Short mmCIF file of C-alpha atoms in Angstrom, two decimals:
data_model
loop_
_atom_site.label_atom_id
_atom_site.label_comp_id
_atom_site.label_asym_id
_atom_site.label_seq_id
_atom_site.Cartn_x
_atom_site.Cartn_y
_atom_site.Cartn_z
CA UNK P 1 -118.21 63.76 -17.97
CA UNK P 2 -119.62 62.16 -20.51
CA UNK P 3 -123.62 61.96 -20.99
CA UNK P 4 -124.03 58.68 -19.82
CA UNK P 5 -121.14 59.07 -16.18
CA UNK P 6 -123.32 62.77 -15.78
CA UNK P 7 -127.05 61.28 -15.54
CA UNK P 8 -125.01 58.16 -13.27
CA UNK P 9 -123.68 60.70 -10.90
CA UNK P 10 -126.16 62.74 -10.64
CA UNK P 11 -129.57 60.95 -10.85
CA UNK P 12 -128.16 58.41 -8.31
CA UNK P 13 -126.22 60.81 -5.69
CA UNK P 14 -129.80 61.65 -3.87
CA UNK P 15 -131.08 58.48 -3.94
CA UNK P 16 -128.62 56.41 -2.24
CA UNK P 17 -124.80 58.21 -1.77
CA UNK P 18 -121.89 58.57 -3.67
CA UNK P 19 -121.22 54.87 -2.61
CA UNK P 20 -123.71 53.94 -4.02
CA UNK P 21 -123.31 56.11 -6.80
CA UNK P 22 -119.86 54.49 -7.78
CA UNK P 23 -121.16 51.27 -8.10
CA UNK P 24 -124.79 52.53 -9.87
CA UNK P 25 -125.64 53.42 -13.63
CA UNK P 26 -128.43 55.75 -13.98
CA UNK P 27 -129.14 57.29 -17.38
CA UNK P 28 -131.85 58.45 -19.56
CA UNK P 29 -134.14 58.90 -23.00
CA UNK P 30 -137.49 58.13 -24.14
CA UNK P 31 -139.99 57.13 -26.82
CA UNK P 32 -141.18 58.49 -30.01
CA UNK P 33 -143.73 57.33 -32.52
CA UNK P 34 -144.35 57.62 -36.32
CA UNK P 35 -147.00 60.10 -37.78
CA UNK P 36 -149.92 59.27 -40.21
CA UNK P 37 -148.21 60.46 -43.22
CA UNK P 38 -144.74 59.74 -42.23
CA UNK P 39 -141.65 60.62 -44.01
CA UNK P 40 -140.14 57.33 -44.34
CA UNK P 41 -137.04 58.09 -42.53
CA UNK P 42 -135.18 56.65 -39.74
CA UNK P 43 -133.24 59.12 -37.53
CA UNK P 44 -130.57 57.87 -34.36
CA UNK P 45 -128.97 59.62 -31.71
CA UNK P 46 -126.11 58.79 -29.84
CA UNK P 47 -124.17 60.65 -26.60
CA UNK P 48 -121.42 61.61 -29.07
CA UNK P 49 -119.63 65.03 -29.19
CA UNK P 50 -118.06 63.37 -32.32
CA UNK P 51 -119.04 60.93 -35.20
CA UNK P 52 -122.73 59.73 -34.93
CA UNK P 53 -124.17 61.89 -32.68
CA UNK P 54 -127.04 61.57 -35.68
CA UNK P 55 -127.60 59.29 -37.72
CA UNK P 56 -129.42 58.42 -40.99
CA UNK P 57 -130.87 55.20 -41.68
CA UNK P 58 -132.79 53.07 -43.76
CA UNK P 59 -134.46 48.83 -42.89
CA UNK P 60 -135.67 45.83 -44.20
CA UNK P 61 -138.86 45.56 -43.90
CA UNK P 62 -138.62 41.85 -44.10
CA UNK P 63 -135.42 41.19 -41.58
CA UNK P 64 -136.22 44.72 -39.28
CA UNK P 65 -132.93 44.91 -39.70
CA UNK P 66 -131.21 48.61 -40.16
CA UNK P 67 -128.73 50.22 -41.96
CA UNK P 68 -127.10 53.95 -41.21
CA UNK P 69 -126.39 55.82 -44.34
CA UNK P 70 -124.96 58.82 -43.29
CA UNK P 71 -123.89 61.19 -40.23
CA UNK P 72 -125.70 64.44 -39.96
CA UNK P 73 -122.53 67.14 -39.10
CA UNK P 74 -122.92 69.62 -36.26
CA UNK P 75 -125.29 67.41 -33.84
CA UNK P 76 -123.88 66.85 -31.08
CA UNK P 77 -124.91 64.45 -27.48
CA UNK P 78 -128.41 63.85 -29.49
CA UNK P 79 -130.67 62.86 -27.78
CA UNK P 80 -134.24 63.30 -28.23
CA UNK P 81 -136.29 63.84 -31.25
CA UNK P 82 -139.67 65.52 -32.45
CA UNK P 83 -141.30 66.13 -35.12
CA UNK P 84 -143.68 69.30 -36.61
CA UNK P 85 -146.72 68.11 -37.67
CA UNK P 86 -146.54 68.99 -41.22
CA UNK P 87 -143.42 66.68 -41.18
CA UNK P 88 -140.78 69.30 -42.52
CA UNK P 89 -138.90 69.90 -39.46
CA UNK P 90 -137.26 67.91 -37.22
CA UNK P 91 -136.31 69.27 -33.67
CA UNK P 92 -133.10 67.89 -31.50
CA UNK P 93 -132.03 68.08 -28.28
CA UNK P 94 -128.15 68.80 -27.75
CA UNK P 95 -127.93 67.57 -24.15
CA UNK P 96 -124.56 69.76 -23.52
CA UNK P 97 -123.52 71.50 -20.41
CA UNK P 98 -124.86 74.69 -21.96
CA UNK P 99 -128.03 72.62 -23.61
CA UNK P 100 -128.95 73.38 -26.81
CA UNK P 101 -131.87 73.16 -29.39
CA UNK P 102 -131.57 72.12 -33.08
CA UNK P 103 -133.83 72.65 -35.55
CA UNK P 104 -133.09 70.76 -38.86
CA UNK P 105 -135.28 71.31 -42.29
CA UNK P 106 -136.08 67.72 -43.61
CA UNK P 107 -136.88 69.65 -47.31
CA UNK P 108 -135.06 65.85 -47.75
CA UNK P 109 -135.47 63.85 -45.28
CA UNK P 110 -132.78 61.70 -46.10
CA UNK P 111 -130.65 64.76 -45.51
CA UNK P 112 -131.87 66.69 -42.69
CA UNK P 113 -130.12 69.77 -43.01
CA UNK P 114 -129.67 72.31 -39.99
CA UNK P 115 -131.42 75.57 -39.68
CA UNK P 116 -130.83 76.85 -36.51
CA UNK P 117 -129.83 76.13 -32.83
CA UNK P 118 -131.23 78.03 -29.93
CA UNK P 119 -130.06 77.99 -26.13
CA UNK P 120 -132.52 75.86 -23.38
CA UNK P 121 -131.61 77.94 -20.96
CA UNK P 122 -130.62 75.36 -18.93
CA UNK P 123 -128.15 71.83 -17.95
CA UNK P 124 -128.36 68.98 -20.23
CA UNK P 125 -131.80 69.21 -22.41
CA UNK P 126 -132.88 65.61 -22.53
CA UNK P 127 -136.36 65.79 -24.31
CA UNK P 128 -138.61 67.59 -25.99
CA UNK P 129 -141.88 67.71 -28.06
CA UNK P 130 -143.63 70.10 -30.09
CA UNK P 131 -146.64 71.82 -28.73
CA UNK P 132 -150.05 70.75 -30.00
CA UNK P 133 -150.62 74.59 -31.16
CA UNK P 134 -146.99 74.01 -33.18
CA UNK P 135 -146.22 77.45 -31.76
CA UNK P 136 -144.00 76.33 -29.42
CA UNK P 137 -141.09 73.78 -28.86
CA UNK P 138 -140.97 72.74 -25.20
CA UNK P 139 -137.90 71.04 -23.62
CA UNK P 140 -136.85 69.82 -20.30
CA UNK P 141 -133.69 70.65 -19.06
CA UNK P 142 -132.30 67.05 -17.04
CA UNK P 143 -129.68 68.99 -14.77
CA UNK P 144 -131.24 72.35 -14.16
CA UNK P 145 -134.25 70.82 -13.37
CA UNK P 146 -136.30 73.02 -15.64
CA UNK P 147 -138.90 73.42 -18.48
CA UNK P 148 -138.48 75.75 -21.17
CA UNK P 149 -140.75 77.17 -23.89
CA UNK P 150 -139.18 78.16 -27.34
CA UNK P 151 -141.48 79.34 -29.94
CA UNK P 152 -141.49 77.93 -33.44
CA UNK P 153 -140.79 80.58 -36.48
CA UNK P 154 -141.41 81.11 -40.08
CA UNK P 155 -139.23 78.16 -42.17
CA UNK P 156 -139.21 75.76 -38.54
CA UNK P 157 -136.63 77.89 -37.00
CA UNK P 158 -136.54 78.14 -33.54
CA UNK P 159 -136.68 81.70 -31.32
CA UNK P 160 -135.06 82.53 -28.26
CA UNK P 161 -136.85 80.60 -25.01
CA UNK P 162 -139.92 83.00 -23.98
CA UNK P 163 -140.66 80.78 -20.65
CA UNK P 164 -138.92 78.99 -18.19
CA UNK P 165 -140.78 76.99 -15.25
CA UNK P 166 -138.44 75.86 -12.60
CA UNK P 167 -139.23 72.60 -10.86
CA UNK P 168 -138.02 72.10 -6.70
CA UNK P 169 -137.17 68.69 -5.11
CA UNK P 170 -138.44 68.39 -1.98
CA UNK P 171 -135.47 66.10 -0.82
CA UNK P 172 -133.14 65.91 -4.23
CA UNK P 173 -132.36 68.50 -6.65
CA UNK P 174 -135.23 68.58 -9.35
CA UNK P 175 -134.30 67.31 -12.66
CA UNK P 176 -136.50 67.61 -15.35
CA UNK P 177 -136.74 64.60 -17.65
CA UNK P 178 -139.55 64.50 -19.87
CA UNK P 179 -142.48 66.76 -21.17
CA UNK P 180 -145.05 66.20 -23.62
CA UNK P 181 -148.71 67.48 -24.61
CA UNK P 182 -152.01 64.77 -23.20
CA UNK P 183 -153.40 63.68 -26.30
CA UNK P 184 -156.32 66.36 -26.17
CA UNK P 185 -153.25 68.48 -26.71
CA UNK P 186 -154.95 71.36 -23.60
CA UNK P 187 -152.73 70.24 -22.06
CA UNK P 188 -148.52 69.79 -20.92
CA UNK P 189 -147.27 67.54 -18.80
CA UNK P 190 -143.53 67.28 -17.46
CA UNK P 191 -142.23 64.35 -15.51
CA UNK P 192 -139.22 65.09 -12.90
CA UNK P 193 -137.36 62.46 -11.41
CA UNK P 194 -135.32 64.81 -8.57
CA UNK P 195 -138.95 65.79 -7.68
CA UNK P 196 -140.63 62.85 -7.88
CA UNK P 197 -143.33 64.89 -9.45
CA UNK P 198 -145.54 64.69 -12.37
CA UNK P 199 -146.47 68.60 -13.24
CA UNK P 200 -148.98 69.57 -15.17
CA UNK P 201 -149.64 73.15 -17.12
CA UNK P 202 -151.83 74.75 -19.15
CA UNK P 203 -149.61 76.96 -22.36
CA UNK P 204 -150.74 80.26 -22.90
CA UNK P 205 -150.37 79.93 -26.87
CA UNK P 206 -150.62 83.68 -27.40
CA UNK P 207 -147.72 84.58 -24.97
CA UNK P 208 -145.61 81.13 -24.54
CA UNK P 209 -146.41 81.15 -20.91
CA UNK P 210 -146.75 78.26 -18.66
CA UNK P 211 -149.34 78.20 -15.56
CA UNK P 212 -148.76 75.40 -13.42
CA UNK P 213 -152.20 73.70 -12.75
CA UNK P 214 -151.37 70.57 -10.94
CA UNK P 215 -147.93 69.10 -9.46
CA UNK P 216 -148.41 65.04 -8.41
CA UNK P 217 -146.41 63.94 -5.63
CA UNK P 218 -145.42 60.34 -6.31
CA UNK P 219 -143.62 58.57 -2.86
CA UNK P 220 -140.45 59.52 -2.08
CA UNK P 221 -137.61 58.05 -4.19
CA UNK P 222 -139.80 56.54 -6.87
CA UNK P 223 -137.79 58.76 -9.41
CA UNK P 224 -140.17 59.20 -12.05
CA UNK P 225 -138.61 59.21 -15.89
CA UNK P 226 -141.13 59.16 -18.42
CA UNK P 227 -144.98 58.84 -18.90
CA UNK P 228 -147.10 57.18 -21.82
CA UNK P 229 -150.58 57.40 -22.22
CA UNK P 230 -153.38 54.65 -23.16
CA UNK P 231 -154.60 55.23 -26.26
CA UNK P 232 -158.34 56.00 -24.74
CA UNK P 233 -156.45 59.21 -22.73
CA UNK P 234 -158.22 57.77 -19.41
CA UNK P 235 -155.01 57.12 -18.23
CA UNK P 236 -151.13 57.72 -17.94
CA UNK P 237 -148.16 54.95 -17.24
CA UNK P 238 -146.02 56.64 -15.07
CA UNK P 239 -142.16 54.73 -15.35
CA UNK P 240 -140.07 54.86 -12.44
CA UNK P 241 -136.33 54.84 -12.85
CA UNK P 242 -135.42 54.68 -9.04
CA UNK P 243 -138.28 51.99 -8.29
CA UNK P 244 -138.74 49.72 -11.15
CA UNK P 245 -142.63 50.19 -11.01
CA UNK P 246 -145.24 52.14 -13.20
CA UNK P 247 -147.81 53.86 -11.59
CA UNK P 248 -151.21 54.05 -13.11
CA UNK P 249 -152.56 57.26 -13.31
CA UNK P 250 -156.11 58.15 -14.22
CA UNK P 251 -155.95 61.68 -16.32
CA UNK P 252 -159.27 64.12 -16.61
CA UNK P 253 -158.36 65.90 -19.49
CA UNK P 254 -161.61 68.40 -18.05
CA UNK P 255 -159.70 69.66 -15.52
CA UNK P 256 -155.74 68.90 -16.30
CA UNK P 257 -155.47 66.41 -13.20
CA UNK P 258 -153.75 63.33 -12.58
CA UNK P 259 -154.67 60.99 -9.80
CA UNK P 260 -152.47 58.36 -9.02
CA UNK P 261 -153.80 54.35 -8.76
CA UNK P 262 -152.27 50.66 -8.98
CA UNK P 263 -148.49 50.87 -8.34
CA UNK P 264 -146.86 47.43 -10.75
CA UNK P 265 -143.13 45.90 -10.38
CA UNK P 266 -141.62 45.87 -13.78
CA UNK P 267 -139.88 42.77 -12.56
CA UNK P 268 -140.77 39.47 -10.48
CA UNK P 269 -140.15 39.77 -7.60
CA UNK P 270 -136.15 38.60 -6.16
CA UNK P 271 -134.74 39.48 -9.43
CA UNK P 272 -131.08 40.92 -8.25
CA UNK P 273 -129.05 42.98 -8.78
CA UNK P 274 -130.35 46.99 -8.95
CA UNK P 275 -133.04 47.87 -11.79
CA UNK P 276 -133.49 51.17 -13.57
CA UNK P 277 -135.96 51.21 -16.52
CA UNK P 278 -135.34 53.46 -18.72
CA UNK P 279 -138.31 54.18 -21.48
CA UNK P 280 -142.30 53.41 -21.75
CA UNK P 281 -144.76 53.19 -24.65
CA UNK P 282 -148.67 51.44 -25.03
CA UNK P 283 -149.30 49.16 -28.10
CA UNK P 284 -151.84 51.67 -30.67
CA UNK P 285 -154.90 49.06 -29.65
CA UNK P 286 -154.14 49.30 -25.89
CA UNK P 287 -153.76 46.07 -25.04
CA UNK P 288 -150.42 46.42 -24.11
CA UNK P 289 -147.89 48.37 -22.37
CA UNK P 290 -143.85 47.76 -22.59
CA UNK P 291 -141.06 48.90 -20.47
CA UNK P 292 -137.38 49.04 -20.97
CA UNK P 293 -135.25 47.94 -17.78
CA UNK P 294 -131.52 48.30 -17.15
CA UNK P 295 -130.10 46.17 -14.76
CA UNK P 296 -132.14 42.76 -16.08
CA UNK P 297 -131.30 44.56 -19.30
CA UNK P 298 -134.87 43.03 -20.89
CA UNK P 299 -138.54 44.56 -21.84
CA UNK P 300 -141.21 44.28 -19.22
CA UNK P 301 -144.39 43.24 -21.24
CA UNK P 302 -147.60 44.52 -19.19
CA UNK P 303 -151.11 43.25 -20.35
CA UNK P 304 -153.35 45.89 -19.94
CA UNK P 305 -156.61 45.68 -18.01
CA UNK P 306 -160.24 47.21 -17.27
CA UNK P 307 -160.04 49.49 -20.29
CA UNK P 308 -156.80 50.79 -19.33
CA UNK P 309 -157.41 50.77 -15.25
CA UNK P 310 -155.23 48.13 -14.48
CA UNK P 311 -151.58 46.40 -15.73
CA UNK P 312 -149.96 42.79 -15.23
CA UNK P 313 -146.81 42.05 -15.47
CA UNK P 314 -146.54 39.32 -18.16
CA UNK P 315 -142.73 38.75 -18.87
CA UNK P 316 -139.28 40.29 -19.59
CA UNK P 317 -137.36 39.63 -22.81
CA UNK P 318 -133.50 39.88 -23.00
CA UNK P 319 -132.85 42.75 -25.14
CA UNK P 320 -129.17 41.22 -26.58
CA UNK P 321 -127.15 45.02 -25.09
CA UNK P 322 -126.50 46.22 -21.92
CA UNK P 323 -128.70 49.10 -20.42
CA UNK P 324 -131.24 49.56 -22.78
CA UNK P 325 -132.05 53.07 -22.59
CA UNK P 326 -135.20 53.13 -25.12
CA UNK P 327 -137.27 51.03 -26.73
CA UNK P 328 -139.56 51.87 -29.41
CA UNK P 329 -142.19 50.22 -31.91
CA UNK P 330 -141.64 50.81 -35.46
CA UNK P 331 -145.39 52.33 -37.11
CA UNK P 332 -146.38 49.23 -37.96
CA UNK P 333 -145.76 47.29 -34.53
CA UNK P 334 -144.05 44.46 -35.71
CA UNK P 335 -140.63 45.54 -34.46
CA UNK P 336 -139.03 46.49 -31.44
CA UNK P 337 -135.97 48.93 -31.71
CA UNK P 338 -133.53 49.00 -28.18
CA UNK P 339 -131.16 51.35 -27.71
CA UNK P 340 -128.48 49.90 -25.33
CA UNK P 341 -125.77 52.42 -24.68
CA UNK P 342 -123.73 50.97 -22.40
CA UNK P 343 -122.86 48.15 -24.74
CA UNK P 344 -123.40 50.47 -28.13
CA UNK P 345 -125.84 47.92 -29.45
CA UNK P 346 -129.14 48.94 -30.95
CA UNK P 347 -131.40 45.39 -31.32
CA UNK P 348 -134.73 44.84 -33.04
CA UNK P 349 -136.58 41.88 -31.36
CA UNK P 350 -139.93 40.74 -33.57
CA UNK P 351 -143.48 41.32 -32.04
CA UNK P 352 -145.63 38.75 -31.70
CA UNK P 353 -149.06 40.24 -33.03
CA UNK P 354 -151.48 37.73 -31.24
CA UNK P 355 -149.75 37.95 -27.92
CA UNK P 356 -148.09 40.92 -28.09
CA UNK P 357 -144.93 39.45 -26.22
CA UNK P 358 -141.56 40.25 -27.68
CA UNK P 359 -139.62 37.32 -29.57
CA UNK P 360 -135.82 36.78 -29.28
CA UNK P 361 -133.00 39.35 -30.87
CA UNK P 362 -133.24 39.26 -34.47
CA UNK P 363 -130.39 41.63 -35.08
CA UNK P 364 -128.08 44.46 -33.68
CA UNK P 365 -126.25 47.12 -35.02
CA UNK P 366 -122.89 48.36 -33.41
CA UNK P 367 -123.54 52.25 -32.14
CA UNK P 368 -121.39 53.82 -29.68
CA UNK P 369 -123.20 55.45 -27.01
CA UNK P 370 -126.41 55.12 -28.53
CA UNK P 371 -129.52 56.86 -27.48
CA UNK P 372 -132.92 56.34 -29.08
CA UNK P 373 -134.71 55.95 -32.63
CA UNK P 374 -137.17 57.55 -34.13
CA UNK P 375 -139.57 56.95 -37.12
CA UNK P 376 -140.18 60.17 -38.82
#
């Protein structure tokens, strides 16, 4: 199977059926942003075992509009990306039946050139992020249902996996699909849609070891895929992929718990036809909070309320491709970048400062199987 017919099977087969399953299109990715003293580069991944798995690119900063360079060799089904901190490595997922990790040296960023690939221990790695310590790359494996620790050596290159936490659904396999440090960086959080769990753990930064501190049960079949944060760390957006709905979560960094609040449609109500969003990110002032859906194929735009408490729905913009998998704001927030794989179209749409609403498709750029962007 390909990346995109594996996450359809099966992140829809306990939800509804395989009938349901032959007529449903699950998949799956996430959102990145741009460090303070970023590189300048522009790095794309695509569900590829061939060809632009990733990509190089360059944009006008007038038009938004981008332009690939050149095909990293050797990377294949990309498709997450993080950063170190002192911007001179760049980590990959390979999300491959026998998942990998890829660690690339951006000595040139314009070239990122491999070091090293390590096993993740695990089905289909589909993100990761580097721990706040930047000891430790952690990854979560979509199909094994798992989170992995692999510690970070001398030069960026990555050691064998020194911890693996395995996640149980209750009434669907688990499968892991994101994890990410709070922004006090105490603390890691993992979202699993099979579980419909948000888990949260405290990294041992001497030994690589994960305790498990707090698991959030979110209602059955809400399907969790991602999580964002406001920028005040009060509170977490937790996407649902099975339910089109975030759930706002308010986040004690004191004590590593999550407890979960308002529940929010990322579509009006009667919209047909099935709707799986797909990624989730907060405007840097927190005014904001943007979703992308597949299905409606468009970016819910949520104004954000009582200092991050609260969300409204206020609209959903066409994104010009067909199952937008991610979404992401370029550094300076005046472009949107949507990766719809399904139609191999990555579209930037112009953000409207003031309002923060999303204007109509100013370009697209044809990408097979495309995945997500990143800003390095």
């Amino acid at each position: 199977m390909t990346g995109l017919d594996r996450r359809t099977f099966l992140g829809a087969v306990g939800a509804a059926g395989l009938t349901t399953v032959l007529g449903s299109h699950l998949a799956n990715a996430s959102e990145q942003t741009c460090g303070p003293k970023g590189t300048g580069a522009i790095y794309v991944s695509s569900y590829t075992s061939s060809g632009h798995g990733l990509d190089v690119a360059h944009r006008d900063a007038t038009t938004g509009a981008l332009v690939v360079d050149r095909t990293i060799p050797g990377i294949s089904n990309a498709s997450w990306f993080d950063i170190s901190a002192d911007r001179k490595t760049l980590y990959v997922t390979n999300e491959d039946e026998n998942g990998q990790i890829s660690a690339l040296s951006l000595a040139d960023p314009a070239k990122p050139k491999l070091l090293n690939k390590k096993s993740a221990k695990g089905q289909h790695p589909t993100h990761l992020s580097v721990h706040s310590s930047q000891k430790y790359v952690l990854a979560a494996n979509y199909s094994s249902g798992s989170v992995v620790v692999l510690p970070i050596l001398a030069g960026g290159k990555l050691g064998d996996v020194v911890d693996l936490a395995q996640h149980k659904g209750a009434e669907r396999a688990a499968h892991a699909h994101q994890v990410v440090n709070d922004p006090t960086g105490k603390w890691v959080l993992s979202v699993d849609l099979g579980a419909d769990s948000v888990y949260v753990y405290k990294l041992d930064v001497a030994t690589g070891k994960l305790k498990l501190i707090q698991q959030l049960k979110l209602p059955s079949g809400a399907g969790p895929r991602h999580l964002a944060f406001h920028p005040n760390g009060k509170y977490a957006y937790i996407l649902g992929e099975l339910r089109a709905e975030v759930t706002v979560a308010a986040w004690n960094p004191a004590t590593g718990k999550l407890a979960a609040g308002q529940v929010v449609a990322a579509v009006p109500a009667g919209t047909p036809g099935a709707q799986y969003p797909g990624e989730i990110t907060t405007s840097k002032d927190g005014r904001f909070v943007y979703a992308s859906v597949r299905g409606s194929d468009t970016i819910a735009s949520f104004g954000v309320g009582e200092d991050g408490k609260s969300l409204k729905l206020l609209n959903n913009t066409p994104v010009g491709g067909v199952y937008p998998r991610h979404l992401t704001l370029d550094p300076t927030e005046r472009w949107f970048y949507v990766s719809s794989d399904k139609s191999g179209t990555l579209s930037w749409l112009p953000r409207d400062p003031a309002t923060g609403l999303p204007g109509a498709v100013a370009g697209k750029l044809a990408l097979p199987q495309v995945n997500s962007v990143f800003f390095a």
